[in-house]
């Protein structure tokens, strides 16, 4: 009995208690903690995307199947009308015209931006005095807000007081071209302005890609007696192909939905000759107050952009490999 009492009175082993206190968590619990920490870091970004991108997208899709009018903002009533909005938009000849002019505007802009941007990138890839200063100056059109560029170019293109017609008249090349008021010249003028705006972006990205072309390949081509054009076509372009793909896809996604530039230059006129899908969305929604029809055209733009976004992601993945 005494021995039992004595053993019970002995103090606990501190080493054993310390071992129990410092026992590491189980692998499953540690994994859960890591997962919670990861979700905690990405939760703000997920919330932001869901609130400012996911909800508007879903709301726009729903609106395209509703009779949504200005009175809806006060009554909250937007009756479901099935495919009526889609049918009305597609039956309207203006949608087909806007779609075709969007294709012309996008293709013309991308072709001009890419060709001039690539030429400038090749030009500036060689060292010469004032190289950095000139490259910085070329970036200016890219830094100016789109609306400001449109207003400036509208004054330049003015048929009566514009700088361009005055300059052409001085050269004896005519000085009364209706750049923005002729149905045959307005879209061309808008394309030219958009090319001017997009050249810096193309030049910067392609210039960076040219810096990654191994010099050894150029030296080997020179030893084989290849001309400058043959070297560029057979050596530089294949290496530059992933960068070219990314530039064209990003350029497409930013060009196909342009709105502010067209509004600042022509407001979609004259006679809808510069009407694109972007301006048609604006016109349906905020001029005619037919929000359902505007949502339909907006969904078409979203679908087109989504298709090319997939191409962009695949191009990025292939470039990473």
PDB file of C-alpha atoms in Angstrom:
ATOM      1  CA  UNK A   1       0.000   0.000   0.000  1.00  0.00           C
ATOM      2  CA  UNK A   2       2.823   2.353   0.909  1.00  0.00           C
ATOM      3  CA  UNK A   3       4.726   1.517  -2.252  1.00  0.00           C
ATOM      4  CA  UNK A   4       1.639   2.254  -4.331  1.00  0.00           C
ATOM      5  CA  UNK A   5       1.185   5.636  -2.649  1.00  0.00           C
ATOM      6  CA  UNK A   6       4.830   6.468  -3.140  1.00  0.00           C
ATOM      7  CA  UNK A   7       4.739   5.622  -6.811  1.00  0.00           C
ATOM      8  CA  UNK A   8       1.628   7.763  -7.280  1.00  0.00           C
ATOM      9  CA  UNK A   9       3.346  10.694  -5.616  1.00  0.00           C
ATOM     10  CA  UNK A  10       6.324  10.578  -7.983  1.00  0.00           C
ATOM     11  CA  UNK A  11       6.377  13.508 -10.452  1.00  0.00           C
ATOM     12  CA  UNK A  12       5.665  12.854 -14.139  1.00  0.00           C
ATOM     13  CA  UNK A  13       8.577  12.482 -16.516  1.00  0.00           C
ATOM     14  CA  UNK A  14       9.133  15.964 -18.104  1.00  0.00           C
ATOM     15  CA  UNK A  15      10.819  14.447 -21.162  1.00  0.00           C
ATOM     16  CA  UNK A  16       7.756  12.330 -21.865  1.00  0.00           C
ATOM     17  CA  UNK A  17       5.439  15.356 -21.510  1.00  0.00           C
ATOM     18  CA  UNK A  18       7.622  17.406 -23.851  1.00  0.00           C
ATOM     19  CA  UNK A  19       7.526  14.637 -26.415  1.00  0.00           C
ATOM     20  CA  UNK A  20       3.753  14.566 -26.274  1.00  0.00           C
ATOM     21  CA  UNK A  21       3.506  18.375 -26.615  1.00  0.00           C
ATOM     22  CA  UNK A  22       5.839  18.566 -29.624  1.00  0.00           C
ATOM     23  CA  UNK A  23       4.236  15.752 -31.563  1.00  0.00           C
ATOM     24  CA  UNK A  24       3.970  16.912 -35.217  1.00  0.00           C
ATOM     25  CA  UNK A  25       0.531  17.089 -36.830  1.00  0.00           C
ATOM     26  CA  UNK A  26      -0.588  14.216 -38.987  1.00  0.00           C
ATOM     27  CA  UNK A  27       0.145  14.411 -42.745  1.00  0.00           C
ATOM     28  CA  UNK A  28      -3.571  14.688 -43.511  1.00  0.00           C
ATOM     29  CA  UNK A  29      -4.007  17.649 -41.150  1.00  0.00           C
ATOM     30  CA  UNK A  30      -0.923  19.387 -42.573  1.00  0.00           C
ATOM     31  CA  UNK A  31      -2.248  18.904 -46.099  1.00  0.00           C
ATOM     32  CA  UNK A  32      -5.591  20.427 -45.124  1.00  0.00           C
ATOM     33  CA  UNK A  33      -3.835  23.427 -43.597  1.00  0.00           C
ATOM     34  CA  UNK A  34      -1.863  23.986 -46.791  1.00  0.00           C
ATOM     35  CA  UNK A  35      -5.017  23.751 -48.868  1.00  0.00           C
ATOM     36  CA  UNK A  36      -6.813  26.249 -46.625  1.00  0.00           C
ATOM     37  CA  UNK A  37      -3.871  28.640 -46.902  1.00  0.00           C
ATOM     38  CA  UNK A  38      -3.885  28.321 -50.695  1.00  0.00           C
ATOM     39  CA  UNK A  39      -7.618  28.990 -50.882  1.00  0.00           C
ATOM     40  CA  UNK A  40      -7.168  31.957 -48.574  1.00  0.00           C
ATOM     41  CA  UNK A  41      -4.675  33.494 -50.988  1.00  0.00           C
ATOM     42  CA  UNK A  42      -6.755  32.980 -54.127  1.00  0.00           C
ATOM     43  CA  UNK A  43     -10.164  33.704 -52.575  1.00  0.00           C
ATOM     44  CA  UNK A  44      -9.973  37.507 -53.148  1.00  0.00           C
ATOM     45  CA  UNK A  45      -9.090  36.987 -56.824  1.00  0.00           C
ATOM     46  CA  UNK A  46     -11.861  34.410 -57.263  1.00  0.00           C
ATOM     47  CA  UNK A  47     -14.354  36.742 -55.582  1.00  0.00           C
ATOM     48  CA  UNK A  48     -13.256  39.638 -57.776  1.00  0.00           C
ATOM     49  CA  UNK A  49     -13.591  37.574 -60.970  1.00  0.00           C
ATOM     50  CA  UNK A  50     -16.983  36.211 -59.939  1.00  0.00           C
ATOM     51  CA  UNK A  51     -18.326  39.643 -58.990  1.00  0.00           C
ATOM     52  CA  UNK A  52     -17.008  41.749 -61.861  1.00  0.00           C
ATOM     53  CA  UNK A  53     -16.760  39.186 -64.687  1.00  0.00           C
ATOM     54  CA  UNK A  54     -18.864  36.148 -63.877  1.00  0.00           C
ATOM     55  CA  UNK A  55     -22.007  37.961 -62.736  1.00  0.00           C
ATOM     56  CA  UNK A  56     -22.096  40.468 -65.652  1.00  0.00           C
ATOM     57  CA  UNK A  57     -21.572  37.608 -68.104  1.00  0.00           C
ATOM     58  CA  UNK A  58     -24.429  35.552 -66.686  1.00  0.00           C
ATOM     59  CA  UNK A  59     -26.616  38.651 -66.390  1.00  0.00           C
ATOM     60  CA  UNK A  60     -25.964  39.556 -70.026  1.00  0.00           C
ATOM     61  CA  UNK A  61     -26.912  36.066 -71.185  1.00  0.00           C
ATOM     62  CA  UNK A  62     -30.132  36.146 -69.168  1.00  0.00           C
ATOM     63  CA  UNK A  63     -30.966  39.656 -70.429  1.00  0.00           C
ATOM     64  CA  UNK A  64     -30.752  38.484 -74.036  1.00  0.00           C
ATOM     65  CA  UNK A  65     -33.825  36.308 -73.389  1.00  0.00           C
ATOM     66  CA  UNK A  66     -35.836  39.057 -71.679  1.00  0.00           C
ATOM     67  CA  UNK A  67     -37.895  42.046 -72.746  1.00  0.00           C
ATOM     68  CA  UNK A  68     -35.624  44.457 -70.902  1.00  0.00           C
ATOM     69  CA  UNK A  69     -36.605  48.120 -71.266  1.00  0.00           C
ATOM     70  CA  UNK A  70     -35.936  51.371 -69.347  1.00  0.00           C
ATOM     71  CA  UNK A  71     -39.093  50.776 -67.299  1.00  0.00           C
ATOM     72  CA  UNK A  72     -37.479  47.610 -65.945  1.00  0.00           C
ATOM     73  CA  UNK A  73     -35.139  49.766 -63.861  1.00  0.00           C
ATOM     74  CA  UNK A  74     -38.182  51.089 -61.972  1.00  0.00           C
ATOM     75  CA  UNK A  75     -40.562  48.126 -61.980  1.00  0.00           C
ATOM     76  CA  UNK A  76     -38.032  45.305 -61.915  1.00  0.00           C
ATOM     77  CA  UNK A  77     -40.163  43.430 -64.440  1.00  0.00           C
ATOM     78  CA  UNK A  78     -38.396  41.914 -67.449  1.00  0.00           C
ATOM     79  CA  UNK A  79     -40.681  39.308 -69.050  1.00  0.00           C
ATOM     80  CA  UNK A  80     -39.084  36.268 -70.645  1.00  0.00           C
ATOM     81  CA  UNK A  81     -39.509  36.460 -74.425  1.00  0.00           C
ATOM     82  CA  UNK A  82     -37.587  33.398 -75.553  1.00  0.00           C
ATOM     83  CA  UNK A  83     -35.590  33.844 -78.737  1.00  0.00           C
ATOM     84  CA  UNK A  84     -37.391  36.995 -79.878  1.00  0.00           C
ATOM     85  CA  UNK A  85     -34.382  39.238 -79.235  1.00  0.00           C
ATOM     86  CA  UNK A  86     -32.063  36.886 -81.105  1.00  0.00           C
ATOM     87  CA  UNK A  87     -34.490  36.569 -84.004  1.00  0.00           C
ATOM     88  CA  UNK A  88     -34.957  40.333 -84.277  1.00  0.00           C
ATOM     89  CA  UNK A  89     -31.218  41.002 -84.251  1.00  0.00           C
ATOM     90  CA  UNK A  90     -30.333  38.344 -86.812  1.00  0.00           C
ATOM     91  CA  UNK A  91     -33.211  39.328 -89.101  1.00  0.00           C
ATOM     92  CA  UNK A  92     -32.057  42.943 -89.085  1.00  0.00           C
ATOM     93  CA  UNK A  93     -29.807  43.627 -92.063  1.00  0.00           C
ATOM     94  CA  UNK A  94     -27.708  45.971 -89.940  1.00  0.00           C
ATOM     95  CA  UNK A  95     -26.325  43.048 -87.922  1.00  0.00           C
ATOM     96  CA  UNK A  96     -24.926  41.345 -91.020  1.00  0.00           C
ATOM     97  CA  UNK A  97     -23.459  44.630 -92.228  1.00  0.00           C
ATOM     98  CA  UNK A  98     -21.892  45.322 -88.835  1.00  0.00           C
ATOM     99  CA  UNK A  99     -20.480  41.789 -88.687  1.00  0.00           C
ATOM    100  CA  UNK A 100     -18.880  42.112 -92.139  1.00  0.00           C
ATOM    101  CA  UNK A 101     -17.460  45.537 -91.334  1.00  0.00           C
ATOM    102  CA  UNK A 102     -16.095  44.166 -88.061  1.00  0.00           C
ATOM    103  CA  UNK A 103     -14.255  41.494 -90.062  1.00  0.00           C
ATOM    104  CA  UNK A 104     -12.842  44.102 -92.468  1.00  0.00           C
ATOM    105  CA  UNK A 105     -11.878  46.419 -89.624  1.00  0.00           C
ATOM    106  CA  UNK A 106     -10.211  43.651 -87.614  1.00  0.00           C
ATOM    107  CA  UNK A 107      -8.325  42.036 -90.501  1.00  0.00           C
ATOM    108  CA  UNK A 108      -7.194  45.377 -91.940  1.00  0.00           C
ATOM    109  CA  UNK A 109      -6.060  46.647 -88.554  1.00  0.00           C
ATOM    110  CA  UNK A 110      -4.190  43.467 -87.626  1.00  0.00           C
ATOM    111  CA  UNK A 111      -2.449  43.248 -91.000  1.00  0.00           C
ATOM    112  CA  UNK A 112      -1.265  46.862 -90.872  1.00  0.00           C
ATOM    113  CA  UNK A 113      -0.272  46.782 -87.207  1.00  0.00           C
ATOM    114  CA  UNK A 114       1.637  43.530 -87.535  1.00  0.00           C
ATOM    115  CA  UNK A 115       3.514  44.297 -90.751  1.00  0.00           C
ATOM    116  CA  UNK A 116       4.602  47.783 -89.686  1.00  0.00           C
ATOM    117  CA  UNK A 117       5.288  46.637 -86.121  1.00  0.00           C
ATOM    118  CA  UNK A 118       7.462  43.766 -87.351  1.00  0.00           C
ATOM    119  CA  UNK A 119       9.365  46.055 -89.723  1.00  0.00           C
ATOM    120  CA  UNK A 120      10.039  48.516 -86.910  1.00  0.00           C
ATOM    121  CA  UNK A 121      11.050  45.710 -84.540  1.00  0.00           C
ATOM    122  CA  UNK A 122      13.607  44.452 -87.064  1.00  0.00           C
ATOM    123  CA  UNK A 123      14.811  48.011 -87.666  1.00  0.00           C
ATOM    124  CA  UNK A 124      15.309  48.764 -83.972  1.00  0.00           C
ATOM    125  CA  UNK A 125      16.951  45.398 -83.258  1.00  0.00           C
ATOM    126  CA  UNK A 126      20.124  46.895 -84.739  1.00  0.00           C
ATOM    127  CA  UNK A 127      22.126  49.318 -82.647  1.00  0.00           C
ATOM    128  CA  UNK A 128      22.440  52.885 -83.850  1.00  0.00           C
ATOM    129  CA  UNK A 129      22.453  56.364 -82.252  1.00  0.00           C
ATOM    130  CA  UNK A 130      19.153  57.542 -80.717  1.00  0.00           C
ATOM    131  CA  UNK A 131      17.729  54.016 -80.906  1.00  0.00           C
ATOM    132  CA  UNK A 132      16.222  54.146 -77.424  1.00  0.00           C
ATOM    133  CA  UNK A 133      14.812  57.666 -77.841  1.00  0.00           C
ATOM    134  CA  UNK A 134      13.101  56.826 -81.132  1.00  0.00           C
ATOM    135  CA  UNK A 135      11.621  53.641 -79.686  1.00  0.00           C
ATOM    136  CA  UNK A 136      10.218  55.639 -76.775  1.00  0.00           C
ATOM    137  CA  UNK A 137       8.624  58.166 -79.129  1.00  0.00           C
ATOM    138  CA  UNK A 138       6.929  55.412 -81.131  1.00  0.00           C
ATOM    139  CA  UNK A 139       5.245  54.229 -77.924  1.00  0.00           C
ATOM    140  CA  UNK A 140       3.326  57.513 -77.562  1.00  0.00           C
ATOM    141  CA  UNK A 141       0.253  56.494 -79.636  1.00  0.00           C
ATOM    142  CA  UNK A 142      -0.148  53.463 -77.385  1.00  0.00           C
ATOM    143  CA  UNK A 143      -0.112  55.615 -74.238  1.00  0.00           C
ATOM    144  CA  UNK A 144      -2.692  58.168 -75.389  1.00  0.00           C
ATOM    145  CA  UNK A 145      -6.310  57.329 -74.406  1.00  0.00           C
ATOM    146  CA  UNK A 146      -8.337  55.961 -77.306  1.00  0.00           C
ATOM    147  CA  UNK A 147     -10.951  58.718 -77.170  1.00  0.00           C
ATOM    148  CA  UNK A 148      -8.277  61.420 -77.231  1.00  0.00           C
ATOM    149  CA  UNK A 149      -6.666  59.788 -80.259  1.00  0.00           C
ATOM    150  CA  UNK A 150     -10.037  59.671 -81.999  1.00  0.00           C
ATOM    151  CA  UNK A 151     -10.738  63.355 -81.364  1.00  0.00           C
ATOM    152  CA  UNK A 152      -7.275  64.399 -82.578  1.00  0.00           C
ATOM    153  CA  UNK A 153      -7.545  62.333 -85.748  1.00  0.00           C
ATOM    154  CA  UNK A 154     -11.064  63.609 -86.417  1.00  0.00           C
ATOM    155  CA  UNK A 155      -9.606  67.103 -86.604  1.00  0.00           C
ATOM    156  CA  UNK A 156      -6.748  65.879 -88.793  1.00  0.00           C
ATOM    157  CA  UNK A 157      -9.209  64.184 -91.186  1.00  0.00           C
ATOM    158  CA  UNK A 158     -11.585  67.163 -91.348  1.00  0.00           C
ATOM    159  CA  UNK A 159     -12.410  67.794 -95.003  1.00  0.00           C
ATOM    160  CA  UNK A 160     -12.308  71.595 -94.793  1.00  0.00           C
ATOM    161  CA  UNK A 161      -9.841  72.481 -92.026  1.00  0.00           C
ATOM    162  CA  UNK A 162      -7.937  69.235 -91.495  1.00  0.00           C
ATOM    163  CA  UNK A 163      -4.147  69.126 -91.551  1.00  0.00           C
ATOM    164  CA  UNK A 164      -4.079  66.101 -93.856  1.00  0.00           C
ATOM    165  CA  UNK A 165      -6.055  67.707 -96.686  1.00  0.00           C
ATOM    166  CA  UNK A 166      -4.054  70.921 -96.325  1.00  0.00           C
ATOM    167  CA  UNK A 167      -0.819  68.946 -96.640  1.00  0.00           C
ATOM    168  CA  UNK A 168      -2.060  66.967 -99.642  1.00  0.00           C
ATOM    169  CA  UNK A 169      -3.229  70.175-101.286  1.00  0.00           C
ATOM    170  CA  UNK A 170       0.230  71.681-100.845  1.00  0.00           C
ATOM    171  CA  UNK A 171       1.699  68.671-102.653  1.00  0.00           C
ATOM    172  CA  UNK A 172      -0.850  68.990-105.440  1.00  0.00           C
ATOM    173  CA  UNK A 173      -2.499  65.679-104.566  1.00  0.00           C
ATOM    174  CA  UNK A 174      -5.930  67.131-103.950  1.00  0.00           C
ATOM    175  CA  UNK A 175      -7.140  68.668-100.757  1.00  0.00           C
ATOM    176  CA  UNK A 176     -10.820  67.898-100.455  1.00  0.00           C
ATOM    177  CA  UNK A 177     -10.967  64.175 -99.637  1.00  0.00           C
ATOM    178  CA  UNK A 178     -13.986  63.405 -97.390  1.00  0.00           C
ATOM    179  CA  UNK A 179     -12.095  61.048 -95.089  1.00  0.00           C
ATOM    180  CA  UNK A 180     -14.832  60.633 -92.476  1.00  0.00           C
ATOM    181  CA  UNK A 181     -17.959  61.716 -94.352  1.00  0.00           C
ATOM    182  CA  UNK A 182     -17.730  59.391 -97.353  1.00  0.00           C
ATOM    183  CA  UNK A 183     -19.210  55.905 -97.091  1.00  0.00           C
ATOM    184  CA  UNK A 184     -16.290  54.533 -99.101  1.00  0.00           C
ATOM    185  CA  UNK A 185     -13.527  56.267 -97.106  1.00  0.00           C
ATOM    186  CA  UNK A 186     -14.804  56.342 -93.520  1.00  0.00           C
ATOM    187  CA  UNK A 187     -14.003  52.725 -92.630  1.00  0.00           C
ATOM    188  CA  UNK A 188     -10.585  52.992 -94.287  1.00  0.00           C
ATOM    189  CA  UNK A 189      -9.853  56.092 -92.211  1.00  0.00           C
ATOM    190  CA  UNK A 190     -10.860  54.369 -88.975  1.00  0.00           C
ATOM    191  CA  UNK A 191      -8.656  51.391 -89.865  1.00  0.00           C
ATOM    192  CA  UNK A 192      -5.691  53.702 -90.510  1.00  0.00           C
ATOM    193  CA  UNK A 193      -6.101  55.344 -87.108  1.00  0.00           C
ATOM    194  CA  UNK A 194      -6.368  51.983 -85.368  1.00  0.00           C
ATOM    195  CA  UNK A 195      -3.225  50.802 -87.159  1.00  0.00           C
ATOM    196  CA  UNK A 196      -1.422  53.896 -85.873  1.00  0.00           C
ATOM    197  CA  UNK A 197      -2.566  53.088 -82.329  1.00  0.00           C
ATOM    198  CA  UNK A 198      -1.645  49.389 -82.452  1.00  0.00           C
ATOM    199  CA  UNK A 199       1.811  49.641 -84.036  1.00  0.00           C
ATOM    200  CA  UNK A 200       3.647  50.249 -80.717  1.00  0.00           C
ATOM    201  CA  UNK A 201       2.162  47.143 -79.073  1.00  0.00           C
ATOM    202  CA  UNK A 202       3.176  44.932 -81.981  1.00  0.00           C
ATOM    203  CA  UNK A 203       6.634  46.478 -82.168  1.00  0.00           C
ATOM    204  CA  UNK A 204       7.359  46.032 -78.446  1.00  0.00           C
ATOM    205  CA  UNK A 205       6.297  42.376 -78.289  1.00  0.00           C
ATOM    206  CA  UNK A 206       8.001  41.423 -81.551  1.00  0.00           C
ATOM    207  CA  UNK A 207      11.137  43.347 -80.588  1.00  0.00           C
ATOM    208  CA  UNK A 208      11.332  41.302 -77.397  1.00  0.00           C
ATOM    209  CA  UNK A 209      10.908  38.111 -79.411  1.00  0.00           C
ATOM    210  CA  UNK A 210      13.712  39.095 -81.772  1.00  0.00           C
ATOM    211  CA  UNK A 211      16.077  39.469 -78.834  1.00  0.00           C
ATOM    212  CA  UNK A 212      15.510  35.783 -78.036  1.00  0.00           C
ATOM    213  CA  UNK A 213      16.641  34.568 -81.466  1.00  0.00           C
ATOM    214  CA  UNK A 214      20.076  32.927 -80.954  1.00  0.00           C
ATOM    215  CA  UNK A 215      22.836  34.859 -82.700  1.00  0.00           C
ATOM    216  CA  UNK A 216      24.531  31.568 -83.544  1.00  0.00           C
ATOM    217  CA  UNK A 217      21.742  30.787 -86.009  1.00  0.00           C
ATOM    218  CA  UNK A 218      22.327  34.057 -87.872  1.00  0.00           C
ATOM    219  CA  UNK A 219      26.070  33.439 -87.905  1.00  0.00           C
ATOM    220  CA  UNK A 220      25.578  29.927 -89.278  1.00  0.00           C
ATOM    221  CA  UNK A 221      23.255  31.243 -91.994  1.00  0.00           C
ATOM    222  CA  UNK A 222      25.799  33.913 -92.932  1.00  0.00           C
ATOM    223  CA  UNK A 223      28.529  31.267 -93.232  1.00  0.00           C
ATOM    224  CA  UNK A 224      26.267  29.278 -95.557  1.00  0.00           C
ATOM    225  CA  UNK A 225      25.935  32.348 -97.778  1.00  0.00           C
ATOM    226  CA  UNK A 226      22.248  32.988 -97.072  1.00  0.00           C
ATOM    227  CA  UNK A 227      20.929  36.444 -97.954  1.00  0.00           C
ATOM    228  CA  UNK A 228      19.382  38.725 -95.332  1.00  0.00           C
ATOM    229  CA  UNK A 229      15.871  37.947 -96.578  1.00  0.00           C
ATOM    230  CA  UNK A 230      16.534  34.192 -96.655  1.00  0.00           C
ATOM    231  CA  UNK A 231      17.948  34.349 -93.126  1.00  0.00           C
ATOM    232  CA  UNK A 232      14.925  36.261 -91.907  1.00  0.00           C
ATOM    233  CA  UNK A 233      12.463  33.904 -93.606  1.00  0.00           C
ATOM    234  CA  UNK A 234      14.174  30.615 -92.736  1.00  0.00           C
ATOM    235  CA  UNK A 235      15.763  31.414 -89.369  1.00  0.00           C
ATOM    236  CA  UNK A 236      14.093  34.361 -87.656  1.00  0.00           C
ATOM    237  CA  UNK A 237      10.427  33.767 -88.496  1.00  0.00           C
ATOM    238  CA  UNK A 238      10.318  30.095 -87.347  1.00  0.00           C
ATOM    239  CA  UNK A 239      11.844  31.046 -83.989  1.00  0.00           C
ATOM    240  CA  UNK A 240       9.474  34.009 -83.737  1.00  0.00           C
ATOM    241  CA  UNK A 241       6.356  31.976 -84.570  1.00  0.00           C
ATOM    242  CA  UNK A 242       5.059  31.543 -80.960  1.00  0.00           C
ATOM    243  CA  UNK A 243       5.433  35.281 -80.316  1.00  0.00           C
ATOM    244  CA  UNK A 244       3.673  36.098 -83.589  1.00  0.00           C
ATOM    245  CA  UNK A 245       0.762  33.863 -82.611  1.00  0.00           C
ATOM    246  CA  UNK A 246       0.376  35.570 -79.246  1.00  0.00           C
ATOM    247  CA  UNK A 247       0.591  39.050 -80.808  1.00  0.00           C
ATOM    248  CA  UNK A 248      -2.064  38.286 -83.414  1.00  0.00           C
ATOM    249  CA  UNK A 249      -4.467  36.644 -80.969  1.00  0.00           C
ATOM    250  CA  UNK A 250      -4.164  39.445 -78.411  1.00  0.00           C
ATOM    251  CA  UNK A 251      -4.494  42.000 -81.185  1.00  0.00           C
ATOM    252  CA  UNK A 252      -7.643  40.313 -82.441  1.00  0.00           C
ATOM    253  CA  UNK A 253      -9.250  40.216 -79.005  1.00  0.00           C
ATOM    254  CA  UNK A 254      -8.607  43.923 -78.428  1.00  0.00           C
ATOM    255  CA  UNK A 255      -9.565  45.034 -81.958  1.00  0.00           C
ATOM    256  CA  UNK A 256     -12.774  43.096 -82.535  1.00  0.00           C
ATOM    257  CA  UNK A 257     -14.559  44.855 -79.674  1.00  0.00           C
ATOM    258  CA  UNK A 258     -13.309  48.431 -80.172  1.00  0.00           C
ATOM    259  CA  UNK A 259     -16.000  50.988 -79.448  1.00  0.00           C
ATOM    260  CA  UNK A 260     -14.579  54.286 -78.199  1.00  0.00           C
ATOM    261  CA  UNK A 261     -12.366  54.952 -81.223  1.00  0.00           C
ATOM    262  CA  UNK A 262     -15.227  54.504 -83.707  1.00  0.00           C
ATOM    263  CA  UNK A 263     -17.567  56.648 -81.622  1.00  0.00           C
ATOM    264  CA  UNK A 264     -14.993  59.432 -81.387  1.00  0.00           C
ATOM    265  CA  UNK A 265     -14.271  59.379 -85.131  1.00  0.00           C
ATOM    266  CA  UNK A 266     -17.562  58.655 -86.895  1.00  0.00           C
ATOM    267  CA  UNK A 267     -20.144  57.476 -84.341  1.00  0.00           C
ATOM    268  CA  UNK A 268     -20.799  54.535 -86.671  1.00  0.00           C
ATOM    269  CA  UNK A 269     -21.614  56.711 -89.688  1.00  0.00           C
ATOM    270  CA  UNK A 270     -21.997  57.884 -92.287  1.00  0.00           C
ATOM    271  CA  UNK A 271     -24.987  55.700 -93.189  1.00  0.00           C
ATOM    272  CA  UNK A 272     -23.724  52.947 -90.846  1.00  0.00           C
ATOM    273  CA  UNK A 273     -20.602  52.512 -93.001  1.00  0.00           C
ATOM    274  CA  UNK A 274     -18.400  52.191 -89.894  1.00  0.00           C
ATOM    275  CA  UNK A 275     -20.894  50.308 -87.758  1.00  0.00           C
ATOM    276  CA  UNK A 276     -19.217  47.363 -86.017  1.00  0.00           C
ATOM    277  CA  UNK A 277     -20.484  44.832 -83.501  1.00  0.00           C
ATOM    278  CA  UNK A 278     -19.152  46.993 -80.682  1.00  0.00           C
ATOM    279  CA  UNK A 279     -20.938  50.130 -81.844  1.00  0.00           C
ATOM    280  CA  UNK A 280     -24.091  48.141 -82.645  1.00  0.00           C
ATOM    281  CA  UNK A 281     -24.171  46.894 -79.057  1.00  0.00           C
ATOM    282  CA  UNK A 282     -23.907  50.478 -77.841  1.00  0.00           C
ATOM    283  CA  UNK A 283     -26.545  51.730 -80.280  1.00  0.00           C
ATOM    284  CA  UNK A 284     -29.067  49.029 -79.397  1.00  0.00           C
ATOM    285  CA  UNK A 285     -28.588  49.419 -75.657  1.00  0.00           C
ATOM    286  CA  UNK A 286     -28.103  53.134 -75.070  1.00  0.00           C
ATOM    287  CA  UNK A 287     -29.557  54.850 -78.142  1.00  0.00           C
ATOM    288  CA  UNK A 288     -32.590  52.698 -78.923  1.00  0.00           C
ATOM    289  CA  UNK A 289     -32.854  51.539 -75.287  1.00  0.00           C
ATOM    290  CA  UNK A 290     -33.375  47.949 -76.426  1.00  0.00           C
ATOM    291  CA  UNK A 291     -31.195  46.265 -73.832  1.00  0.00           C
ATOM    292  CA  UNK A 292     -32.174  42.761 -74.886  1.00  0.00           C
ATOM    293  CA  UNK A 293     -30.966  43.328 -78.452  1.00  0.00           C
ATOM    294  CA  UNK A 294     -27.789  44.941 -77.135  1.00  0.00           C
ATOM    295  CA  UNK A 295     -27.192  41.900 -74.942  1.00  0.00           C
ATOM    296  CA  UNK A 296     -27.554  39.605 -77.963  1.00  0.00           C
ATOM    297  CA  UNK A 297     -24.855  41.431 -79.936  1.00  0.00           C
ATOM    298  CA  UNK A 298     -22.708  41.553 -76.808  1.00  0.00           C
ATOM    299  CA  UNK A 299     -23.020  37.786 -76.412  1.00  0.00           C
ATOM    300  CA  UNK A 300     -21.894  37.302 -80.011  1.00  0.00           C
ATOM    301  CA  UNK A 301     -18.805  39.384 -79.261  1.00  0.00           C
ATOM    302  CA  UNK A 302     -18.149  37.405 -76.083  1.00  0.00           C
ATOM    303  CA  UNK A 303     -18.410  34.124 -77.991  1.00  0.00           C
ATOM    304  CA  UNK A 304     -15.977  35.305 -80.676  1.00  0.00           C
ATOM    305  CA  UNK A 305     -13.508  36.543 -78.056  1.00  0.00           C
ATOM    306  CA  UNK A 306     -13.810  33.299 -76.084  1.00  0.00           C
ATOM    307  CA  UNK A 307     -12.918  31.217 -79.142  1.00  0.00           C
ATOM    308  CA  UNK A 308      -9.766  33.223 -79.728  1.00  0.00           C
ATOM    309  CA  UNK A 309      -8.976  33.190 -76.005  1.00  0.00           C
ATOM    310  CA  UNK A 310      -8.731  29.408 -76.286  1.00  0.00           C
ATOM    311  CA  UNK A 311      -6.261  29.816 -79.162  1.00  0.00           C
ATOM    312  CA  UNK A 312      -4.273  32.245 -77.021  1.00  0.00           C
ATOM    313  CA  UNK A 313      -4.075  29.820 -74.102  1.00  0.00           C
ATOM    314  CA  UNK A 314      -2.991  26.999 -76.400  1.00  0.00           C
ATOM    315  CA  UNK A 315      -0.355  29.236 -77.974  1.00  0.00           C
ATOM    316  CA  UNK A 316       0.954  30.124 -74.534  1.00  0.00           C
ATOM    317  CA  UNK A 317       1.045  26.466 -73.549  1.00  0.00           C
ATOM    318  CA  UNK A 318       2.928  25.481 -76.696  1.00  0.00           C
ATOM    319  CA  UNK A 319       5.356  28.361 -76.184  1.00  0.00           C
ATOM    320  CA  UNK A 320       6.010  27.156 -72.641  1.00  0.00           C
ATOM    321  CA  UNK A 321       6.846  23.689 -73.934  1.00  0.00           C
TER     322      UNK A 321
END
